[in-house]
Amino acid sequence: MSRNTRTNLLLLAVVAVLAALPLVLGLGDGMEEPFTGSDAQAETAVEELRPGYEPWFAPLYEPPSAEVESALFALQAAIGAGVLAYCLGLRRGRRQGEARAAGRAAGTAGPGTAAAGGAETAGAGNPWGGAAPDARAAAEASPAGGDPGAAGDTPAPASGERGGGGPSGPGGRPAA
């Protein structure tokens, strides 16, 4: 079992224990509504301590019923979960992209690409993976369309010669 799997299982167990603990310990016994929200409990406490208390301001929107309030809360939770899932997915995607780029830079095929030595080589001239359609042909062809006298086809200068001389001598003049 990998380290990440153990960590995830441990966190899942902790969450399950925290959810079951109030039920097992009977923390809601003796209350009229044992598991109300903290806002409702605070309102009840204020009513008991100062019966004539007037709030400083009123809510901007008062839902018409408890069902609408519950639906709005569920919508808020869903939007929050969506944003969190998007951020985690974006982070994972960036990490995978960096791993693929590092694999291509090292000359190995990254996950999701063809194996090295296959028909297509990962990253060989094509940013989307795979070889460019004419990569081999372009590498073998001379720059001037195969003209033997083109600059790309001249042999490297021998030792002692200046660059560009080749067999015909410096400056393109025949050797004497």
Short mmCIF file of N, CA and C in Angstrom, two decimals:
data_model
loop_
_atom_site.label_atom_id
_atom_site.label_comp_id
_atom_site.label_asym_id
_atom_site.label_seq_id
_atom_site.Cartn_x
_atom_site.Cartn_y
_atom_site.Cartn_z
N MET A 1 0.86 -1.17 0.00
CA MET A 1 0.00 0.00 0.00
C MET A 1 0.90 1.23 0.00
N SER A 2 0.63 2.18 -0.89
CA SER A 2 1.48 3.36 -1.01
C SER A 2 1.21 4.33 0.15
N ARG A 3 2.11 5.25 0.29
CA ARG A 3 2.02 6.23 1.38
C ARG A 3 0.78 7.11 1.22
N ASN A 4 0.49 7.51 -0.01
CA ASN A 4 -0.70 8.35 -0.26
C ASN A 4 -1.99 7.61 0.09
N THR A 5 -2.05 6.33 -0.23
CA THR A 5 -3.24 5.55 0.08
C THR A 5 -3.44 5.44 1.58
N ARG A 6 -2.35 5.20 2.31
CA ARG A 6 -2.46 5.12 3.77
C ARG A 6 -2.91 6.45 4.36
N THR A 7 -2.35 7.55 3.85
CA THR A 7 -2.72 8.87 4.35
C THR A 7 -4.20 9.14 4.09
N ASN A 8 -4.66 8.83 2.89
CA ASN A 8 -6.08 9.05 2.55
C ASN A 8 -7.00 8.21 3.42
N LEU A 9 -6.64 6.96 3.64
CA LEU A 9 -7.47 6.11 4.50
C LEU A 9 -7.49 6.61 5.94
N LEU A 10 -6.36 7.08 6.43
CA LEU A 10 -6.30 7.63 7.79
C LEU A 10 -7.17 8.88 7.91
N LEU A 11 -7.10 9.77 6.93
CA LEU A 11 -7.93 10.97 6.96
C LEU A 11 -9.42 10.62 6.88
N LEU A 12 -9.76 9.64 6.07
CA LEU A 12 -11.15 9.20 5.97
C LEU A 12 -11.64 8.65 7.30
N ALA A 13 -10.80 7.88 7.99
CA ALA A 13 -11.16 7.34 9.31
C ALA A 13 -11.35 8.45 10.33
N VAL A 14 -10.49 9.46 10.30
CA VAL A 14 -10.61 10.59 11.24
C VAL A 14 -11.92 11.33 11.00
N VAL A 15 -12.28 11.55 9.75
CA VAL A 15 -13.53 12.25 9.43
C VAL A 15 -14.73 11.43 9.91
N ALA A 16 -14.69 10.12 9.71
CA ALA A 16 -15.79 9.26 10.16
C ALA A 16 -15.93 9.29 11.68
N VAL A 17 -14.80 9.28 12.39
CA VAL A 17 -14.85 9.34 13.86
C VAL A 17 -15.41 10.68 14.32
N LEU A 18 -14.97 11.77 13.69
CA LEU A 18 -15.48 13.09 14.08
C LEU A 18 -16.98 13.23 13.80
N ALA A 19 -17.48 12.60 12.75
CA ALA A 19 -18.91 12.67 12.44
C ALA A 19 -19.73 11.83 13.41
N ALA A 20 -19.19 10.69 13.85
CA ALA A 20 -19.94 9.80 14.72
C ALA A 20 -19.81 10.16 16.20
N LEU A 21 -18.78 10.89 16.57
CA LEU A 21 -18.52 11.19 17.97
C LEU A 21 -19.69 11.89 18.68
N PRO A 22 -20.29 12.94 18.12
CA PRO A 22 -21.42 13.57 18.82
C PRO A 22 -22.60 12.62 19.03
N LEU A 23 -22.83 11.72 18.09
CA LEU A 23 -23.93 10.77 18.24
C LEU A 23 -23.64 9.74 19.32
N VAL A 24 -22.40 9.27 19.37
CA VAL A 24 -22.03 8.24 20.34
C VAL A 24 -22.02 8.82 21.75
N LEU A 25 -21.50 10.04 21.90
CA LEU A 25 -21.40 10.65 23.23
C LEU A 25 -22.72 11.24 23.70
N GLY A 26 -23.71 11.33 22.83
CA GLY A 26 -25.01 11.86 23.23
C GLY A 26 -24.97 13.34 23.55
N LEU A 27 -24.23 14.11 22.75
CA LEU A 27 -24.07 15.54 23.03
C LEU A 27 -25.36 16.33 22.80
N GLY A 28 -26.34 15.79 22.10
CA GLY A 28 -27.57 16.50 21.84
C GLY A 28 -28.71 16.13 22.77
N ASP A 29 -28.44 15.24 23.74
CA ASP A 29 -29.51 14.83 24.65
C ASP A 29 -29.94 15.99 25.53
N GLY A 30 -31.22 16.08 25.78
CA GLY A 30 -31.76 17.12 26.66
C GLY A 30 -32.06 18.42 25.94
N MET A 31 -31.78 18.52 24.68
CA MET A 31 -32.07 19.73 23.91
C MET A 31 -33.33 19.50 23.08
N GLU A 32 -34.05 20.59 22.86
CA GLU A 32 -35.26 20.50 22.04
C GLU A 32 -34.90 20.17 20.59
N GLU A 33 -33.93 20.90 20.04
CA GLU A 33 -33.42 20.65 18.70
C GLU A 33 -31.91 20.42 18.84
N PRO A 34 -31.48 19.16 18.93
CA PRO A 34 -30.10 18.89 19.31
C PRO A 34 -29.04 19.32 18.29
N PHE A 35 -29.35 19.27 17.02
CA PHE A 35 -28.32 19.55 16.02
C PHE A 35 -28.68 20.75 15.15
N THR A 36 -29.06 21.84 15.76
CA THR A 36 -29.32 23.07 15.01
C THR A 36 -28.00 23.76 14.73
N GLY A 37 -28.04 24.72 13.84
CA GLY A 37 -26.83 25.45 13.49
C GLY A 37 -26.40 26.41 14.60
N SER A 38 -25.18 26.88 14.49
CA SER A 38 -24.65 27.78 15.52
C SER A 38 -25.38 29.12 15.53
N ASP A 39 -25.90 29.56 14.38
CA ASP A 39 -26.65 30.81 14.34
C ASP A 39 -27.91 30.71 15.19
N ALA A 40 -28.63 29.61 15.05
CA ALA A 40 -29.86 29.43 15.82
C ALA A 40 -29.57 29.30 17.31
N GLN A 41 -28.48 28.61 17.65
CA GLN A 41 -28.11 28.49 19.06
C GLN A 41 -27.69 29.84 19.65
N ALA A 42 -26.98 30.65 18.88
CA ALA A 42 -26.60 31.98 19.35
C ALA A 42 -27.83 32.86 19.54
N GLU A 43 -28.77 32.77 18.63
CA GLU A 43 -30.01 33.55 18.75
C GLU A 43 -30.77 33.16 20.01
N THR A 44 -30.84 31.86 20.30
CA THR A 44 -31.51 31.38 21.50
C THR A 44 -30.80 31.88 22.76
N ALA A 45 -29.48 31.85 22.75
CA ALA A 45 -28.71 32.32 23.91
C ALA A 45 -28.92 33.82 24.14
N VAL A 46 -28.97 34.61 23.08
CA VAL A 46 -29.19 36.05 23.22
C VAL A 46 -30.59 36.31 23.76
N GLU A 47 -31.57 35.57 23.29
CA GLU A 47 -32.95 35.73 23.77
C GLU A 47 -33.05 35.43 25.26
N GLU A 48 -32.30 34.43 25.73
CA GLU A 48 -32.34 34.07 27.16
C GLU A 48 -31.65 35.14 28.02
N LEU A 49 -30.53 35.67 27.53
CA LEU A 49 -29.76 36.62 28.32
C LEU A 49 -30.37 38.03 28.31
N ARG A 50 -30.85 38.48 27.16
CA ARG A 50 -31.44 39.81 27.02
C ARG A 50 -32.73 39.69 26.23
N PRO A 51 -33.85 39.54 26.92
CA PRO A 51 -35.12 39.27 26.23
C PRO A 51 -35.56 40.37 25.27
N GLY A 52 -35.27 41.60 25.51
CA GLY A 52 -35.76 42.68 24.63
C GLY A 52 -34.72 43.15 23.63
N TYR A 53 -33.74 42.36 23.33
CA TYR A 53 -32.64 42.79 22.46
C TYR A 53 -33.11 42.99 21.03
N GLU A 54 -32.72 44.14 20.44
CA GLU A 54 -33.03 44.44 19.04
C GLU A 54 -31.73 44.38 18.23
N PRO A 55 -31.67 43.59 17.17
CA PRO A 55 -30.45 43.54 16.34
C PRO A 55 -30.17 44.89 15.69
N TRP A 56 -28.91 45.14 15.40
CA TRP A 56 -28.51 46.41 14.80
C TRP A 56 -28.93 46.51 13.34
N PHE A 57 -29.04 45.40 12.67
CA PHE A 57 -29.41 45.42 11.26
C PHE A 57 -30.23 44.17 10.93
N ALA A 58 -30.90 44.23 9.80
CA ALA A 58 -31.72 43.09 9.35
C ALA A 58 -30.99 42.39 8.20
N PRO A 59 -31.27 41.11 7.99
CA PRO A 59 -30.64 40.40 6.88
C PRO A 59 -31.02 41.02 5.54
N LEU A 60 -30.13 40.94 4.57
CA LEU A 60 -30.42 41.48 3.24
C LEU A 60 -31.52 40.69 2.54
N TYR A 61 -31.56 39.38 2.75
CA TYR A 61 -32.56 38.53 2.13
C TYR A 61 -33.03 37.52 3.16
N GLU A 62 -34.30 37.45 3.32
CA GLU A 62 -34.91 36.48 4.24
C GLU A 62 -35.67 35.46 3.38
N PRO A 63 -35.19 34.20 3.32
CA PRO A 63 -35.87 33.19 2.50
C PRO A 63 -37.31 32.99 2.97
N PRO A 64 -38.22 32.71 2.03
CA PRO A 64 -39.63 32.57 2.40
C PRO A 64 -39.91 31.33 3.24
N SER A 65 -39.07 30.30 3.13
CA SER A 65 -39.33 29.09 3.92
C SER A 65 -38.01 28.41 4.25
N ALA A 66 -38.08 27.43 5.15
CA ALA A 66 -36.89 26.69 5.54
C ALA A 66 -36.36 25.84 4.38
N GLU A 67 -37.25 25.39 3.49
CA GLU A 67 -36.82 24.60 2.35
C GLU A 67 -35.98 25.43 1.39
N VAL A 68 -36.39 26.67 1.16
CA VAL A 68 -35.62 27.56 0.27
C VAL A 68 -34.27 27.88 0.90
N GLU A 69 -34.27 28.11 2.21
CA GLU A 69 -33.02 28.37 2.92
C GLU A 69 -32.08 27.18 2.81
N SER A 70 -32.62 25.98 2.97
CA SER A 70 -31.82 24.77 2.85
C SER A 70 -31.29 24.59 1.42
N ALA A 71 -32.12 24.89 0.43
CA ALA A 71 -31.68 24.78 -0.96
C ALA A 71 -30.57 25.77 -1.28
N LEU A 72 -30.69 26.99 -0.77
CA LEU A 72 -29.64 27.98 -0.99
C LEU A 72 -28.32 27.56 -0.32
N PHE A 73 -28.44 26.98 0.86
CA PHE A 73 -27.25 26.49 1.55
C PHE A 73 -26.60 25.36 0.76
N ALA A 74 -27.42 24.44 0.22
CA ALA A 74 -26.89 23.34 -0.59
C ALA A 74 -26.24 23.86 -1.86
N LEU A 75 -26.83 24.89 -2.47
CA LEU A 75 -26.25 25.50 -3.66
C LEU A 75 -24.90 26.13 -3.33
N GLN A 76 -24.83 26.82 -2.20
CA GLN A 76 -23.57 27.42 -1.76
C GLN A 76 -22.51 26.34 -1.54
N ALA A 77 -22.88 25.24 -0.93
CA ALA A 77 -21.93 24.14 -0.69
C ALA A 77 -21.48 23.52 -2.01
N ALA A 78 -22.40 23.37 -2.97
CA ALA A 78 -22.05 22.79 -4.26
C ALA A 78 -21.09 23.69 -5.03
N ILE A 79 -21.34 24.99 -5.00
CA ILE A 79 -20.44 25.92 -5.69
C ILE A 79 -19.05 25.89 -5.04
N GLY A 80 -19.01 25.85 -3.73
CA GLY A 80 -17.72 25.76 -3.03
C GLY A 80 -16.98 24.47 -3.36
N ALA A 81 -17.70 23.36 -3.41
CA ALA A 81 -17.07 22.08 -3.77
C ALA A 81 -16.58 22.10 -5.21
N GLY A 82 -17.34 22.74 -6.10
CA GLY A 82 -16.90 22.85 -7.49
C GLY A 82 -15.64 23.67 -7.63
N VAL A 83 -15.56 24.79 -6.93
CA VAL A 83 -14.35 25.62 -6.98
C VAL A 83 -13.16 24.86 -6.41
N LEU A 84 -13.36 24.17 -5.31
CA LEU A 84 -12.28 23.39 -4.71
C LEU A 84 -11.82 22.28 -5.65
N ALA A 85 -12.75 21.56 -6.26
CA ALA A 85 -12.40 20.49 -7.19
C ALA A 85 -11.67 21.05 -8.41
N TYR A 86 -12.09 22.21 -8.91
CA TYR A 86 -11.41 22.84 -10.04
C TYR A 86 -9.98 23.18 -9.69
N CYS A 87 -9.78 23.78 -8.53
CA CYS A 87 -8.42 24.17 -8.10
C CYS A 87 -7.53 22.94 -7.92
N LEU A 88 -8.05 21.89 -7.31
CA LEU A 88 -7.26 20.68 -7.13
C LEU A 88 -6.95 20.03 -8.47
N GLY A 89 -7.92 20.00 -9.38
CA GLY A 89 -7.68 19.43 -10.71
C GLY A 89 -6.68 20.24 -11.50
N LEU A 90 -6.75 21.56 -11.40
CA LEU A 90 -5.80 22.43 -12.08
C LEU A 90 -4.39 22.19 -11.56
N ARG A 91 -4.27 22.06 -10.26
CA ARG A 91 -2.96 21.81 -9.65
C ARG A 91 -2.40 20.46 -10.10
N ARG A 92 -3.24 19.45 -10.13
CA ARG A 92 -2.79 18.12 -10.56
C ARG A 92 -2.41 18.14 -12.04
N GLY A 93 -3.19 18.81 -12.85
CA GLY A 93 -2.88 18.90 -14.28
C GLY A 93 -1.57 19.61 -14.53
N ARG A 94 -1.32 20.68 -13.79
CA ARG A 94 -0.03 21.38 -13.93
C ARG A 94 1.12 20.47 -13.54
N ARG A 95 0.95 19.72 -12.45
CA ARG A 95 2.00 18.82 -12.00
C ARG A 95 2.26 17.74 -13.05
N GLN A 96 1.21 17.18 -13.64
CA GLN A 96 1.38 16.16 -14.68
C GLN A 96 2.03 16.76 -15.92
N GLY A 97 1.66 17.98 -16.27
CA GLY A 97 2.27 18.64 -17.42
C GLY A 97 3.75 18.90 -17.21
N GLU A 98 4.11 19.31 -16.00
CA GLU A 98 5.53 19.52 -15.69
C GLU A 98 6.29 18.21 -15.76
N ALA A 99 5.67 17.11 -15.30
CA ALA A 99 6.33 15.81 -15.36
C ALA A 99 6.52 15.38 -16.81
N ARG A 100 5.53 15.60 -17.65
CA ARG A 100 5.66 15.25 -19.06
C ARG A 100 6.74 16.08 -19.74
N ALA A 101 6.77 17.39 -19.43
CA ALA A 101 7.79 18.25 -20.02
C ALA A 101 9.19 17.84 -19.57
N ALA A 102 9.33 17.48 -18.31
CA ALA A 102 10.63 17.03 -17.82
C ALA A 102 11.01 15.72 -18.48
N GLY A 103 10.04 14.83 -18.70
CA GLY A 103 10.31 13.57 -19.37
C GLY A 103 10.73 13.79 -20.81
N ARG A 104 10.11 14.72 -21.49
CA ARG A 104 10.49 15.02 -22.87
C ARG A 104 11.87 15.65 -22.93
N ALA A 105 12.17 16.51 -21.98
CA ALA A 105 13.48 17.15 -21.96
C ALA A 105 14.57 16.13 -21.69
N ALA A 106 14.26 15.11 -20.91
CA ALA A 106 15.24 14.07 -20.61
C ALA A 106 15.30 13.03 -21.72
N GLY A 107 14.40 13.11 -22.69
CA GLY A 107 14.42 12.18 -23.81
C GLY A 107 13.60 10.93 -23.60
N THR A 108 12.83 10.89 -22.56
CA THR A 108 11.98 9.73 -22.32
C THR A 108 10.56 10.09 -22.65
N ALA A 109 9.79 9.08 -22.97
CA ALA A 109 8.38 9.31 -23.27
C ALA A 109 7.63 9.49 -21.97
N GLY A 110 6.79 10.50 -21.91
CA GLY A 110 5.98 10.74 -20.73
C GLY A 110 4.74 9.89 -20.76
N PRO A 111 3.93 9.94 -19.69
CA PRO A 111 2.70 9.16 -19.67
C PRO A 111 1.73 9.65 -20.74
N GLY A 112 1.13 8.72 -21.43
CA GLY A 112 0.14 9.09 -22.45
C GLY A 112 0.75 9.31 -23.81
N THR A 113 2.07 9.08 -23.99
CA THR A 113 2.69 9.23 -25.29
C THR A 113 3.18 7.88 -25.76
N ALA A 114 3.54 7.81 -27.02
CA ALA A 114 4.04 6.55 -27.57
C ALA A 114 5.38 6.22 -26.94
N ALA A 115 5.69 4.96 -26.83
CA ALA A 115 6.94 4.54 -26.22
C ALA A 115 8.11 4.97 -27.10
N ALA A 116 9.25 5.19 -26.49
CA ALA A 116 10.43 5.61 -27.24
C ALA A 116 10.82 4.51 -28.21
N GLY A 117 11.18 4.90 -29.43
CA GLY A 117 11.58 3.92 -30.43
C GLY A 117 10.42 3.47 -31.29
N GLY A 118 9.22 3.93 -31.03
CA GLY A 118 8.06 3.54 -31.83
C GLY A 118 7.97 4.36 -33.10
N ALA A 119 6.82 4.33 -33.73
CA ALA A 119 6.62 5.05 -34.97
C ALA A 119 6.66 6.55 -34.74
N GLU A 120 6.20 6.98 -33.60
CA GLU A 120 6.21 8.40 -33.28
C GLU A 120 7.04 8.61 -32.04
N THR A 121 7.91 9.57 -32.07
CA THR A 121 8.75 9.87 -30.92
C THR A 121 8.15 11.07 -30.21
N ALA A 122 8.00 10.99 -28.91
CA ALA A 122 7.37 12.06 -28.15
C ALA A 122 8.19 13.32 -28.25
N GLY A 123 7.55 14.40 -28.65
CA GLY A 123 8.16 15.71 -28.62
C GLY A 123 9.16 15.99 -29.72
N ALA A 124 9.26 15.19 -30.76
CA ALA A 124 10.24 15.41 -31.81
C ALA A 124 9.71 16.42 -32.81
N GLY A 125 9.72 17.67 -32.46
CA GLY A 125 9.33 18.72 -33.38
C GLY A 125 7.86 19.07 -33.34
N ASN A 126 7.06 18.38 -32.57
CA ASN A 126 5.64 18.64 -32.53
C ASN A 126 5.25 18.89 -31.08
N PRO A 127 4.76 20.06 -30.71
CA PRO A 127 4.46 20.33 -29.31
C PRO A 127 3.33 19.50 -28.74
N TRP A 128 2.54 18.84 -29.57
CA TRP A 128 1.44 18.02 -29.08
C TRP A 128 1.85 16.56 -28.95
N GLY A 129 3.12 16.25 -29.06
CA GLY A 129 3.59 14.88 -28.95
C GLY A 129 3.63 14.22 -30.31
N GLY A 130 4.49 13.27 -30.49
CA GLY A 130 4.61 12.59 -31.76
C GLY A 130 5.52 13.35 -32.70
N ALA A 131 6.02 12.68 -33.71
CA ALA A 131 6.93 13.30 -34.65
C ALA A 131 6.15 14.19 -35.60
N ALA A 132 6.82 15.25 -36.06
CA ALA A 132 6.22 16.10 -37.07
C ALA A 132 6.11 15.28 -38.36
N PRO A 133 5.10 15.51 -39.19
CA PRO A 133 4.87 14.66 -40.35
C PRO A 133 6.09 14.56 -41.27
N ASP A 134 6.78 15.65 -41.49
CA ASP A 134 7.91 15.64 -42.42
C ASP A 134 9.22 15.87 -41.70
N ALA A 135 9.34 15.45 -40.44
CA ALA A 135 10.55 15.74 -39.67
C ALA A 135 11.76 15.04 -40.26
N ARG A 136 11.63 13.77 -40.61
CA ARG A 136 12.77 13.04 -41.17
C ARG A 136 13.11 13.57 -42.55
N ALA A 137 12.10 13.80 -43.38
CA ALA A 137 12.35 14.29 -44.73
C ALA A 137 12.99 15.67 -44.69
N ALA A 138 12.55 16.52 -43.77
CA ALA A 138 13.12 17.86 -43.67
C ALA A 138 14.56 17.80 -43.18
N ALA A 139 14.87 16.85 -42.30
CA ALA A 139 16.23 16.73 -41.79
C ALA A 139 17.17 16.19 -42.86
N GLU A 140 16.67 15.33 -43.76
CA GLU A 140 17.52 14.75 -44.79
C GLU A 140 17.66 15.65 -46.00
N ALA A 141 16.68 16.50 -46.26
CA ALA A 141 16.73 17.36 -47.44
C ALA A 141 17.69 18.51 -47.21
N SER A 142 18.32 18.95 -48.28
CA SER A 142 19.23 20.08 -48.17
C SER A 142 18.43 21.37 -48.14
N PRO A 143 18.99 22.47 -47.62
CA PRO A 143 18.23 23.71 -47.51
C PRO A 143 17.82 24.29 -48.85
N ALA A 144 18.56 24.04 -49.93
CA ALA A 144 18.23 24.65 -51.22
C ALA A 144 17.56 23.65 -52.16
N GLY A 145 16.82 22.72 -51.61
CA GLY A 145 16.06 21.79 -52.44
C GLY A 145 16.91 20.71 -53.08
N GLY A 146 18.04 20.36 -52.51
CA GLY A 146 18.83 19.25 -53.02
C GLY A 146 19.90 19.67 -54.01
N ASP A 147 20.15 20.95 -54.23
CA ASP A 147 21.19 21.43 -55.13
C ASP A 147 22.55 21.09 -54.53
N PRO A 148 23.41 20.31 -55.23
CA PRO A 148 24.67 19.92 -54.65
C PRO A 148 25.59 21.09 -54.37
N GLY A 149 25.42 22.19 -55.02
CA GLY A 149 26.29 23.33 -54.78
C GLY A 149 25.78 24.26 -53.69
N ALA A 150 24.70 23.87 -53.00
CA ALA A 150 24.13 24.71 -51.96
C ALA A 150 25.05 24.76 -50.76
N ALA A 151 24.89 25.80 -49.97
CA ALA A 151 25.78 26.02 -48.83
C ALA A 151 25.70 24.90 -47.81
N GLY A 152 24.56 24.25 -47.66
CA GLY A 152 24.42 23.20 -46.67
C GLY A 152 25.09 21.91 -47.07
N ASP A 153 25.46 21.74 -48.35
CA ASP A 153 26.03 20.48 -48.81
C ASP A 153 27.54 20.50 -48.92
N THR A 154 28.19 21.61 -48.62
CA THR A 154 29.64 21.64 -48.73
C THR A 154 30.25 20.95 -47.54
N PRO A 155 31.33 20.22 -47.75
CA PRO A 155 31.96 19.53 -46.64
C PRO A 155 32.61 20.51 -45.69
N ALA A 156 32.87 20.05 -44.48
CA ALA A 156 33.53 20.89 -43.49
C ALA A 156 34.95 21.16 -43.93
N PRO A 157 35.50 22.34 -43.62
CA PRO A 157 36.88 22.65 -44.04
C PRO A 157 37.87 21.72 -43.36
N ALA A 158 38.88 21.34 -44.10
CA ALA A 158 39.94 20.51 -43.54
C ALA A 158 40.77 21.34 -42.59
N SER A 159 41.56 20.68 -41.78
CA SER A 159 42.37 21.44 -40.83
C SER A 159 43.35 22.32 -41.58
N GLY A 160 43.48 23.52 -41.13
CA GLY A 160 44.38 24.47 -41.77
C GLY A 160 43.68 25.35 -42.78
N GLU A 161 42.52 24.94 -43.29
CA GLU A 161 41.80 25.77 -44.26
C GLU A 161 40.90 26.73 -43.52
N ARG A 162 40.63 27.82 -44.15
CA ARG A 162 39.68 28.76 -43.58
C ARG A 162 38.29 28.34 -43.98
N GLY A 163 37.29 28.71 -43.16
CA GLY A 163 35.92 28.30 -43.42
C GLY A 163 35.43 28.75 -44.76
N GLY A 164 34.61 27.92 -45.40
CA GLY A 164 33.97 28.26 -46.68
C GLY A 164 34.82 27.89 -47.87
N GLY A 165 36.03 27.40 -47.66
CA GLY A 165 36.90 27.08 -48.79
C GLY A 165 36.49 25.81 -49.49
N GLY A 166 36.45 24.73 -48.78
CA GLY A 166 36.09 23.45 -49.38
C GLY A 166 37.05 23.05 -50.47
N PRO A 167 36.63 22.17 -51.35
CA PRO A 167 37.54 21.70 -52.41
C PRO A 167 37.82 22.73 -53.47
N SER A 168 37.00 23.75 -53.61
CA SER A 168 37.23 24.73 -54.68
C SER A 168 38.13 25.87 -54.25
N GLY A 169 38.53 25.90 -52.99
CA GLY A 169 39.42 26.99 -52.55
C GLY A 169 38.64 28.11 -51.93
N PRO A 170 39.36 29.09 -51.30
CA PRO A 170 38.70 30.19 -50.63
C PRO A 170 37.93 31.06 -51.60
N GLY A 171 36.75 31.50 -51.17
CA GLY A 171 35.96 32.45 -51.97
C GLY A 171 35.33 31.83 -53.18
N GLY A 172 35.32 30.52 -53.33
CA GLY A 172 34.67 29.87 -54.48
C GLY A 172 35.57 29.78 -55.69
N ARG A 173 36.85 30.22 -55.62
CA ARG A 173 37.76 30.12 -56.78
C ARG A 173 38.36 28.72 -56.81
N PRO A 174 38.59 28.22 -57.97
CA PRO A 174 39.21 26.89 -58.06
C PRO A 174 40.62 26.90 -57.47
N ALA A 175 40.95 25.80 -56.84
CA ALA A 175 42.28 25.71 -56.23
C ALA A 175 43.34 25.57 -57.33
N ALA A 176 44.49 26.20 -57.16
CA ALA A 176 45.53 26.19 -58.18
C ALA A 176 46.48 25.04 -58.04
#
